[in-house]
Amino acid sequence: MRTITSIKNAKNQEKLVMITAYDALFARLFDEKVDMILVGDSLNNSFNAQSDTISVDLDMMIYHTKAVMRGARNTFVAVDMPFGTYTDEKIALKNATKVYQQTGAHAVKIEGGEARAHIVKALTSNSIAVVGHIGLMPQFARSEGGFKIKGKDAEDTKKLVEDAKAIEKAGAFCIVVEGVKEDAARAVSEAVNVPTIGIGAGRYTDGQVLVWSDMLGFFEEFKPKFVKRYLNGADIVKEAVARYAQEVKEGKFPDDNFIY
Ligand code: KIV
């Protein structure tokens, strides 16, 4: 199983693989297949049919993380701190401590760059491991008027680099870089000594993360350009359920093989 040290040491050595999970069933399937599992607040989109992550609360994240921890016993697990739970150092430390103690997760993830570096520092200096998250930050989508790709010009790229450096200095041991132009993500990755984990950030980050229900084709509402579907999950499930329904209606299930 990965440790914080081995994750940091992977920089410039090997690509890191992260996937989200929200429950024990799928976490068990992903266990030991990836370097890290993220209990992302994206669960609000795919599991909860909400249009953003804002309404996720701490108890939801704790519930889902406990389930993931039971499923993925041999994989490093990080958990998103939800919107509004890290507005200042004191609140962040109280809430992250609760998550850490109640779930057993190995790290928490915080959205925000330089402006949130003091929060990252408050956690890391109290022995809570932090994954940073910069670029397109879904918790800012409502206040920014949508999901906006970052790093489109030199000034924006400079800001991303400063953000990454600030949270690295504050103790983040790796940084998720989301929705960023490839060149900008490359500049960020080259500027820091901790691994960057890209999502919609091109080829030059130190690792990749995808939302499981996107990459396995279960989430059908929309497909961002960066998502590669490795399975047509929704089609397979719908076809199987339709077959089951038909067999029940036709009296074909259960047959001799499925009765006591
Ligand atoms: O919530 C989430 O799944 C995330 C990933 C998109 C990185 O933060």
PDB file of C-alpha atoms and ligand atoms in Angstrom:
ATOM      1  CA  MET A   1       0.000   0.000   0.000  1.00  0.00           C
ATOM      2  CA  ARG A   2       1.197   3.510  -0.797  1.00  0.00           C
ATOM      3  CA  THR A   3       2.416   5.809   1.942  1.00  0.00           C
ATOM      4  CA  ILE A   4       2.871   9.552   1.826  1.00  0.00           C
ATOM      5  CA  THR A   5       6.617   9.024   1.420  1.00  0.00           C
ATOM      6  CA  SER A   6       6.222   6.599  -1.489  1.00  0.00           C
ATOM      7  CA  ILE A   7       3.716   8.932  -3.159  1.00  0.00           C
ATOM      8  CA  LYS A   8       6.177  11.831  -2.867  1.00  0.00           C
ATOM      9  CA  ASN A   9       9.028   9.640  -4.093  1.00  0.00           C
ATOM     10  CA  ALA A  10       7.057   8.740  -7.221  1.00  0.00           C
ATOM     11  CA  LYS A  11       7.721  12.257  -8.562  1.00  0.00           C
ATOM     12  CA  ASN A  12       9.588  11.994 -11.872  1.00  0.00           C
ATOM     13  CA  GLN A  13       9.885   8.219 -11.357  1.00  0.00           C
ATOM     14  CA  GLU A  14       6.498   6.688 -12.179  1.00  0.00           C
ATOM     15  CA  LYS A  15       2.974   7.860 -12.945  1.00  0.00           C
ATOM     16  CA  LEU A  16       0.489   7.775 -10.093  1.00  0.00           C
ATOM     17  CA  VAL A  17      -3.061   6.475 -10.602  1.00  0.00           C
ATOM     18  CA  MET A  18      -5.998   7.763  -8.601  1.00  0.00           C
ATOM     19  CA  ILE A  19      -9.690   6.934  -8.982  1.00  0.00           C
ATOM     20  CA  THR A  20     -12.707   8.052  -7.003  1.00  0.00           C
ATOM     21  CA  ALA A  21     -14.893   5.671  -5.020  1.00  0.00           C
ATOM     22  CA  TYR A  22     -17.972   6.351  -2.939  1.00  0.00           C
ATOM     23  CA  ASP A  23     -18.944   2.971  -1.510  1.00  0.00           C
ATOM     24  CA  ALA A  24     -17.510  -0.317  -0.295  1.00  0.00           C
ATOM     25  CA  LEU A  25     -18.732  -2.350  -3.273  1.00  0.00           C
ATOM     26  CA  PHE A  26     -16.711  -0.466  -5.871  1.00  0.00           C
ATOM     27  CA  ALA A  27     -13.846   0.386  -3.505  1.00  0.00           C
ATOM     28  CA  ARG A  28     -13.294  -3.354  -3.132  1.00  0.00           C
ATOM     29  CA  LEU A  29     -13.089  -3.695  -6.920  1.00  0.00           C
ATOM     30  CA  PHE A  30     -10.536  -0.881  -7.121  1.00  0.00           C
ATOM     31  CA  ASP A  31      -8.487  -2.025  -4.105  1.00  0.00           C
ATOM     32  CA  GLU A  32      -4.810  -2.574  -4.956  1.00  0.00           C
ATOM     33  CA  LYS A  33      -5.473  -1.722  -8.632  1.00  0.00           C
ATOM     34  CA  VAL A  34      -4.601   1.959  -8.164  1.00  0.00           C
ATOM     35  CA  ASP A  35      -2.183   4.006  -6.069  1.00  0.00           C
ATOM     36  CA  MET A  36      -4.838   6.139  -4.406  1.00  0.00           C
ATOM     37  CA  ILE A  37      -8.594   6.253  -3.995  1.00  0.00           C
ATOM     38  CA  LEU A  38     -10.318   9.595  -3.561  1.00  0.00           C
ATOM     39  CA  VAL A  39     -13.665   9.819  -1.826  1.00  0.00           C
ATOM     40  CA  GLY A  40     -14.537  12.867  -3.884  1.00  0.00           C
ATOM     41  CA  ASP A  41     -17.375  15.242  -3.176  1.00  0.00           C
ATOM     42  CA  SER A  42     -18.176  14.583  -6.846  1.00  0.00           C
ATOM     43  CA  LEU A  43     -20.358  11.872  -5.320  1.00  0.00           C
ATOM     44  CA  ASN A  44     -22.969  14.620  -5.170  1.00  0.00           C
ATOM     45  CA  ASN A  45     -23.074  14.724  -8.983  1.00  0.00           C
ATOM     46  CA  SER A  46     -23.017  11.068  -9.866  1.00  0.00           C
ATOM     47  CA  PHE A  47     -24.618   9.473  -6.798  1.00  0.00           C
ATOM     48  CA  ASN A  48     -26.908  12.248  -5.758  1.00  0.00           C
ATOM     49  CA  ALA A  49     -27.980  13.822  -9.090  1.00  0.00           C
ATOM     50  CA  GLN A  50     -26.982  17.330  -7.977  1.00  0.00           C
ATOM     51  CA  SER A  51     -25.493  19.846 -10.396  1.00  0.00           C
ATOM     52  CA  ASP A  52     -22.592  20.796  -8.124  1.00  0.00           C
ATOM     53  CA  THR A  53     -20.774  19.753  -4.940  1.00  0.00           C
ATOM     54  CA  ILE A  54     -21.864  22.636  -2.727  1.00  0.00           C
ATOM     55  CA  SER A  55     -24.576  20.798  -0.783  1.00  0.00           C
ATOM     56  CA  VAL A  56     -22.299  17.985   0.420  1.00  0.00           C
ATOM     57  CA  ASP A  57     -21.799  18.040   4.185  1.00  0.00           C
ATOM     58  CA  LEU A  58     -19.297  16.498   6.567  1.00  0.00           C
ATOM     59  CA  ASP A  59     -21.573  13.653   7.670  1.00  0.00           C
ATOM     60  CA  MET A  60     -22.099  12.579   4.060  1.00  0.00           C
ATOM     61  CA  MET A  61     -18.350  12.454   3.463  1.00  0.00           C
ATOM     62  CA  ILE A  62     -17.781  10.537   6.700  1.00  0.00           C
ATOM     63  CA  TYR A  63     -20.508   8.006   5.815  1.00  0.00           C
ATOM     64  CA  HIS A  64     -19.105   7.367   2.314  1.00  0.00           C
ATOM     65  CA  THR A  65     -15.478   7.325   3.478  1.00  0.00           C
ATOM     66  CA  LYS A  66     -16.201   4.733   6.175  1.00  0.00           C
ATOM     67  CA  ALA A  67     -17.747   2.520   3.484  1.00  0.00           C
ATOM     68  CA  VAL A  68     -14.777   3.019   1.125  1.00  0.00           C
ATOM     69  CA  MET A  69     -12.327   2.223   3.935  1.00  0.00           C
ATOM     70  CA  ARG A  70     -14.150  -1.057   4.581  1.00  0.00           C
ATOM     71  CA  GLY A  71     -13.927  -1.935   0.882  1.00  0.00           C
ATOM     72  CA  ALA A  72     -10.400  -0.773   0.076  1.00  0.00           C
ATOM     73  CA  ARG A  73      -8.302  -2.170   2.878  1.00  0.00           C
ATOM     74  CA  ASN A  74      -5.002  -2.057   0.991  1.00  0.00           C
ATOM     75  CA  THR A  75      -5.155   1.259  -0.837  1.00  0.00           C
ATOM     76  CA  PHE A  76      -4.267   4.789   0.229  1.00  0.00           C
ATOM     77  CA  VAL A  77      -7.522   6.740   0.663  1.00  0.00           C
ATOM     78  CA  ALA A  78      -7.954  10.520   0.587  1.00  0.00           C
ATOM     79  CA  VAL A  79     -11.230  12.283   1.287  1.00  0.00           C
ATOM     80  CA  ASP A  80     -12.579  15.626   0.132  1.00  0.00           C
ATOM     81  CA  MET A  81     -13.312  18.182   2.821  1.00  0.00           C
ATOM     82  CA  PRO A  82     -16.694  19.515   1.713  1.00  0.00           C
ATOM     83  CA  PHE A  83     -17.637  23.119   0.963  1.00  0.00           C
ATOM     84  CA  GLY A  84     -17.825  25.337   4.050  1.00  0.00           C
ATOM     85  CA  THR A  85     -15.937  22.971   6.355  1.00  0.00           C
ATOM     86  CA  TYR A  86     -12.554  24.718   6.140  1.00  0.00           C
ATOM     87  CA  THR A  87     -13.403  28.407   6.131  1.00  0.00           C
ATOM     88  CA  ASP A  88     -10.740  29.217   8.735  1.00  0.00           C
ATOM     89  CA  GLU A  89      -7.916  27.369  10.486  1.00  0.00           C
ATOM     90  CA  LYS A  90      -9.897  26.523  13.618  1.00  0.00           C
ATOM     91  CA  ILE A  91     -12.947  25.207  11.753  1.00  0.00           C
ATOM     92  CA  ALA A  92     -10.748  23.300   9.309  1.00  0.00           C
ATOM     93  CA  LEU A  93      -8.761  21.631  12.074  1.00  0.00           C
ATOM     94  CA  LYS A  94     -11.906  20.671  14.000  1.00  0.00           C
ATOM     95  CA  ASN A  95     -13.594  19.180  10.933  1.00  0.00           C
ATOM     96  CA  ALA A  96     -10.537  17.492   9.452  1.00  0.00           C
ATOM     97  CA  THR A  97      -9.750  15.963  12.855  1.00  0.00           C
ATOM     98  CA  LYS A  98     -13.290  14.545  12.965  1.00  0.00           C
ATOM     99  CA  VAL A  99     -12.908  13.067   9.470  1.00  0.00           C
ATOM    100  CA  TYR A 100      -9.461  11.684  10.276  1.00  0.00           C
ATOM    101  CA  GLN A 101     -10.566  10.126  13.566  1.00  0.00           C
ATOM    102  CA  GLN A 102     -13.928   8.727  12.463  1.00  0.00           C
ATOM    103  CA  THR A 103     -12.970   7.360   9.028  1.00  0.00           C
ATOM    104  CA  GLY A 104      -9.340   6.291   9.286  1.00  0.00           C
ATOM    105  CA  ALA A 105      -8.687   7.906   5.873  1.00  0.00           C
ATOM    106  CA  HIS A 106      -5.046   8.589   5.140  1.00  0.00           C
ATOM    107  CA  ALA A 107      -5.412  12.189   3.966  1.00  0.00           C
ATOM    108  CA  VAL A 108      -7.907  14.967   3.345  1.00  0.00           C
ATOM    109  CA  LYS A 109      -8.186  17.102   0.204  1.00  0.00           C
ATOM    110  CA  ILE A 110      -8.653  20.851   0.260  1.00  0.00           C
ATOM    111  CA  GLU A 111      -9.569  23.032  -2.726  1.00  0.00           C
ATOM    112  CA  GLY A 112      -7.632  26.286  -3.029  1.00  0.00           C
ATOM    113  CA  GLY A 113      -4.220  27.764  -3.739  1.00  0.00           C
ATOM    114  CA  GLU A 114      -2.280  30.576  -2.108  1.00  0.00           C
ATOM    115  CA  ALA A 115      -5.387  31.962  -0.404  1.00  0.00           C
ATOM    116  CA  ARG A 116      -5.933  28.648   1.371  1.00  0.00           C
ATOM    117  CA  ALA A 117      -2.271  27.872   2.153  1.00  0.00           C
ATOM    118  CA  HIS A 118      -2.777  28.903   5.785  1.00  0.00           C
ATOM    119  CA  ILE A 119      -5.536  26.271   6.070  1.00  0.00           C
ATOM    120  CA  VAL A 120      -3.266  23.589   4.579  1.00  0.00           C
ATOM    121  CA  LYS A 121      -0.560  24.635   7.071  1.00  0.00           C
ATOM    122  CA  ALA A 122      -2.997  24.474  10.011  1.00  0.00           C
ATOM    123  CA  LEU A 123      -3.759  20.840   9.136  1.00  0.00           C
ATOM    124  CA  THR A 124      -0.305  19.608   8.165  1.00  0.00           C
ATOM    125  CA  SER A 125       1.260  21.148  11.267  1.00  0.00           C
ATOM    126  CA  ASN A 126      -1.260  19.130  13.283  1.00  0.00           C
ATOM    127  CA  SER A 127      -0.322  15.835  11.607  1.00  0.00           C
ATOM    128  CA  ILE A 128      -3.174  15.720   9.103  1.00  0.00           C
ATOM    129  CA  ALA A 129      -1.945  14.843   5.618  1.00  0.00           C
ATOM    130  CA  VAL A 130      -3.283  17.141   2.908  1.00  0.00           C
ATOM    131  CA  VAL A 131      -3.793  16.707  -0.827  1.00  0.00           C
ATOM    132  CA  GLY A 132      -4.062  20.123  -2.466  1.00  0.00           C
ATOM    133  CA  HIS A 133      -6.404  20.941  -5.346  1.00  0.00           C
ATOM    134  CA  ILE A 134      -5.907  23.846  -7.750  1.00  0.00           C
ATOM    135  CA  GLY A 135      -7.136  24.932 -11.184  1.00  0.00           C
ATOM    136  CA  LEU A 136     -10.807  24.326 -11.813  1.00  0.00           C
ATOM    137  CA  MET A 137     -12.161  23.879  -8.314  1.00  0.00           C
ATOM    138  CA  PRO A 138     -15.745  22.564  -8.353  1.00  0.00           C
ATOM    139  CA  GLN A 139     -16.517  24.105  -4.949  1.00  0.00           C
ATOM    140  CA  PHE A 140     -15.965  27.533  -6.570  1.00  0.00           C
ATOM    141  CA  ALA A 141     -18.173  26.814  -9.602  1.00  0.00           C
ATOM    142  CA  ARG A 142     -21.227  28.657  -8.310  1.00  0.00           C
ATOM    143  CA  SER A 143     -19.318  31.772  -7.232  1.00  0.00           C
ATOM    144  CA  GLU A 144     -17.310  31.796 -10.479  1.00  0.00           C
ATOM    145  CA  GLY A 145     -20.418  31.346 -12.628  1.00  0.00           C
ATOM    146  CA  GLY A 146     -19.599  27.885 -13.945  1.00  0.00           C
ATOM    147  CA  PHE A 147     -16.857  25.327 -14.443  1.00  0.00           C
ATOM    148  CA  LYS A 148     -14.043  27.367 -16.010  1.00  0.00           C
ATOM    149  CA  ILE A 149     -10.876  25.919 -17.578  1.00  0.00           C
ATOM    150  CA  LYS A 150      -7.758  27.536 -16.101  1.00  0.00           C
ATOM    151  CA  GLY A 151      -4.240  28.346 -17.349  1.00  0.00           C
ATOM    152  CA  LYS A 152      -5.369  29.889 -20.621  1.00  0.00           C
ATOM    153  CA  ASP A 153      -2.746  32.654 -20.620  1.00  0.00           C
ATOM    154  CA  ALA A 154       0.650  33.463 -19.118  1.00  0.00           C
ATOM    155  CA  GLU A 155      -0.782  35.426 -16.218  1.00  0.00           C
ATOM    156  CA  ASP A 156      -3.172  32.650 -15.238  1.00  0.00           C
ATOM    157  CA  THR A 157      -0.386  30.080 -15.550  1.00  0.00           C
ATOM    158  CA  LYS A 158       1.833  32.192 -13.261  1.00  0.00           C
ATOM    159  CA  LYS A 159      -0.981  32.296 -10.714  1.00  0.00           C
ATOM    160  CA  LEU A 160      -1.388  28.504 -10.858  1.00  0.00           C
ATOM    161  CA  VAL A 161       2.352  28.049 -10.303  1.00  0.00           C
ATOM    162  CA  GLU A 162       2.237  30.413  -7.315  1.00  0.00           C
ATOM    163  CA  ASP A 163      -0.781  28.549  -5.927  1.00  0.00           C
ATOM    164  CA  ALA A 164       0.964  25.206  -6.252  1.00  0.00           C
ATOM    165  CA  LYS A 165       4.160  26.479  -4.645  1.00  0.00           C
ATOM    166  CA  ALA A 166       2.240  28.039  -1.756  1.00  0.00           C
ATOM    167  CA  ILE A 167       0.385  24.852  -0.855  1.00  0.00           C
ATOM    168  CA  GLU A 168       3.504  22.750  -1.327  1.00  0.00           C
ATOM    169  CA  LYS A 169       5.275  25.059   1.146  1.00  0.00           C
ATOM    170  CA  ALA A 170       2.311  24.671   3.514  1.00  0.00           C
ATOM    171  CA  GLY A 171       2.866  20.920   3.503  1.00  0.00           C
ATOM    172  CA  ALA A 172       0.561  19.412   0.849  1.00  0.00           C
ATOM    173  CA  PHE A 173       2.152  16.109  -0.182  1.00  0.00           C
ATOM    174  CA  CYS A 174       0.534  16.015  -3.603  1.00  0.00           C
ATOM    175  CA  ILE A 175      -1.639  18.350  -5.647  1.00  0.00           C
ATOM    176  CA  VAL A 176      -4.671  17.647  -7.821  1.00  0.00           C
ATOM    177  CA  VAL A 177      -4.612  19.912 -10.888  1.00  0.00           C
ATOM    178  CA  GLU A 178      -8.049  20.017 -12.486  1.00  0.00           C
ATOM    179  CA  GLY A 179      -9.342  21.517 -15.730  1.00  0.00           C
ATOM    180  CA  VAL A 180      -6.098  23.215 -16.756  1.00  0.00           C
ATOM    181  CA  LYS A 181      -4.529  23.707 -20.198  1.00  0.00           C
ATOM    182  CA  GLU A 182      -1.787  21.164 -20.776  1.00  0.00           C
ATOM    183  CA  ASP A 183       1.099  23.683 -20.942  1.00  0.00           C
ATOM    184  CA  ALA A 184       0.020  25.337 -17.712  1.00  0.00           C
ATOM    185  CA  ALA A 185      -0.295  21.983 -15.925  1.00  0.00           C
ATOM    186  CA  ARG A 186       3.191  21.118 -17.167  1.00  0.00           C
ATOM    187  CA  ALA A 187       4.558  24.401 -15.783  1.00  0.00           C
ATOM    188  CA  VAL A 188       2.913  23.659 -12.429  1.00  0.00           C
ATOM    189  CA  SER A 189       4.301  20.106 -12.360  1.00  0.00           C
ATOM    190  CA  GLU A 190       7.801  21.354 -13.132  1.00  0.00           C
ATOM    191  CA  ALA A 191       7.602  24.049 -10.466  1.00  0.00           C
ATOM    192  CA  VAL A 192       6.894  21.811  -7.483  1.00  0.00           C
ATOM    193  CA  ASN A 193       8.667  18.858  -5.895  1.00  0.00           C
ATOM    194  CA  VAL A 194       5.485  17.034  -4.904  1.00  0.00           C
ATOM    195  CA  PRO A 195       3.512  14.961  -7.424  1.00  0.00           C
ATOM    196  CA  THR A 196       0.718  16.600  -9.379  1.00  0.00           C
ATOM    197  CA  ILE A 197      -2.343  14.506 -10.176  1.00  0.00           C
ATOM    198  CA  GLY A 198      -4.141  15.765 -13.260  1.00  0.00           C
ATOM    199  CA  ILE A 199      -7.778  15.582 -14.280  1.00  0.00           C
ATOM    200  CA  GLY A 200      -8.465  17.298 -17.564  1.00  0.00           C
ATOM    201  CA  ALA A 201      -4.937  18.691 -17.331  1.00  0.00           C
ATOM    202  CA  GLY A 202      -3.153  16.847 -20.117  1.00  0.00           C
ATOM    203  CA  ARG A 203      -0.193  14.501 -20.254  1.00  0.00           C
ATOM    204  CA  TYR A 204       2.522  16.122 -18.175  1.00  0.00           C
ATOM    205  CA  THR A 205       1.248  15.798 -14.639  1.00  0.00           C
ATOM    206  CA  ASP A 206       2.793  13.149 -12.368  1.00  0.00           C
ATOM    207  CA  GLY A 207      -0.409  11.138 -12.261  1.00  0.00           C
ATOM    208  CA  GLN A 208      -4.040  11.065 -13.321  1.00  0.00           C
ATOM    209  CA  VAL A 209      -7.363  10.888 -11.529  1.00  0.00           C
ATOM    210  CA  LEU A 210     -10.751  10.101 -13.019  1.00  0.00           C
ATOM    211  CA  VAL A 211     -14.204   9.905 -11.475  1.00  0.00           C
ATOM    212  CA  TRP A 212     -15.070   6.206 -11.515  1.00  0.00           C
ATOM    213  CA  SER A 213     -18.638   6.604 -12.763  1.00  0.00           C
ATOM    214  CA  ASP A 214     -17.369   8.724 -15.697  1.00  0.00           C
ATOM    215  CA  MET A 215     -14.539   6.421 -16.762  1.00  0.00           C
ATOM    216  CA  LEU A 216     -16.668   3.293 -16.442  1.00  0.00           C
ATOM    217  CA  GLY A 217     -19.523   4.879 -18.370  1.00  0.00           C
ATOM    218  CA  PHE A 218     -22.207   4.793 -15.674  1.00  0.00           C
ATOM    219  CA  PHE A 219     -22.730   8.562 -15.592  1.00  0.00           C
ATOM    220  CA  GLU A 220     -24.646   9.523 -18.723  1.00  0.00           C
ATOM    221  CA  GLU A 221     -25.691  13.127 -18.086  1.00  0.00           C
ATOM    222  CA  PHE A 222     -22.660  14.482 -19.900  1.00  0.00           C
ATOM    223  CA  LYS A 223     -19.132  13.417 -20.801  1.00  0.00           C
ATOM    224  CA  PRO A 224     -16.365  15.982 -20.411  1.00  0.00           C
ATOM    225  CA  LYS A 225     -13.821  15.938 -23.253  1.00  0.00           C
ATOM    226  CA  PHE A 226     -11.022  14.651 -21.000  1.00  0.00           C
ATOM    227  CA  VAL A 227     -12.929  11.552 -19.875  1.00  0.00           C
ATOM    228  CA  LYS A 228     -11.988   8.305 -21.578  1.00  0.00           C
ATOM    229  CA  ARG A 229     -14.647   5.648 -21.094  1.00  0.00           C
ATOM    230  CA  TYR A 230     -13.054   2.290 -20.341  1.00  0.00           C
ATOM    231  CA  LEU A 231     -16.441   0.552 -20.079  1.00  0.00           C
ATOM    232  CA  ASN A 232     -19.977   1.217 -21.244  1.00  0.00           C
ATOM    233  CA  GLY A 233     -21.294   0.549 -17.745  1.00  0.00           C
ATOM    234  CA  ALA A 234     -24.725   2.110 -18.222  1.00  0.00           C
ATOM    235  CA  ASP A 235     -25.440   0.113 -21.395  1.00  0.00           C
ATOM    236  CA  ILE A 236     -24.346  -3.151 -19.777  1.00  0.00           C
ATOM    237  CA  VAL A 237     -26.489  -2.559 -16.674  1.00  0.00           C
ATOM    238  CA  LYS A 238     -29.572  -1.464 -18.637  1.00  0.00           C
ATOM    239  CA  GLU A 239     -29.329  -4.441 -20.942  1.00  0.00           C
ATOM    240  CA  ALA A 240     -28.975  -6.868 -18.003  1.00  0.00           C
ATOM    241  CA  VAL A 241     -31.894  -5.366 -16.068  1.00  0.00           C
ATOM    242  CA  ALA A 242     -34.094  -5.426 -19.180  1.00  0.00           C
ATOM    243  CA  ARG A 243     -33.223  -9.111 -19.701  1.00  0.00           C
ATOM    244  CA  TYR A 244     -34.041  -9.894 -16.052  1.00  0.00           C
ATOM    245  CA  ALA A 245     -37.388  -8.063 -16.298  1.00  0.00           C
ATOM    246  CA  GLN A 246     -38.270  -9.869 -19.498  1.00  0.00           C
ATOM    247  CA  GLU A 247     -37.414 -13.291 -18.060  1.00  0.00           C
ATOM    248  CA  VAL A 248     -39.535 -12.654 -14.960  1.00  0.00           C
ATOM    249  CA  LYS A 249     -42.486 -11.516 -17.088  1.00  0.00           C
ATOM    250  CA  GLU A 250     -42.142 -14.566 -19.328  1.00  0.00           C
ATOM    251  CA  GLY A 251     -41.857 -16.955 -16.365  1.00  0.00           C
ATOM    252  CA  LYS A 252     -38.338 -17.991 -17.430  1.00  0.00           C
ATOM    253  CA  PHE A 253     -36.698 -16.852 -14.197  1.00  0.00           C
ATOM    254  CA  PRO A 254     -36.376 -18.554 -11.793  1.00  0.00           C
ATOM    255  CA  ASP A 255     -35.984 -21.937 -13.469  1.00  0.00           C
ATOM    256  CA  ASP A 256     -34.822 -25.256 -11.991  1.00  0.00           C
ATOM    257  CA  ASN A 257     -31.301 -23.910 -11.413  1.00  0.00           C
ATOM    258  CA  PHE A 258     -32.406 -21.175  -9.048  1.00  0.00           C
ATOM    259  CA  ILE A 259     -34.856 -22.850  -6.637  1.00  0.00           C
ATOM    260  CA  TYR A 260     -34.399 -24.635  -3.290  1.00  0.00           C
TER     261      TYR A 260
HETATM  262  O1  KIV B   1     -14.562  15.282  -6.114  1.00  0.00           O
HETATM  263  C1  KIV B   1     -13.792  14.753  -6.940  1.00  0.00           C
HETATM  264  O2  KIV B   1     -14.060  13.671  -7.475  1.00  0.00           O
HETATM  265  C2  KIV B   1     -12.549  15.436  -7.232  1.00  0.00           C
HETATM  266  C3  KIV B   1     -11.806  14.974  -8.438  1.00  0.00           C
HETATM  267  C4  KIV B   1     -12.436  15.568  -9.622  1.00  0.00           C
HETATM  268  C5  KIV B   1     -10.381  15.279  -8.365  1.00  0.00           C
HETATM  269  O3  KIV B   1     -12.174  16.340  -6.572  1.00  0.00           O
END
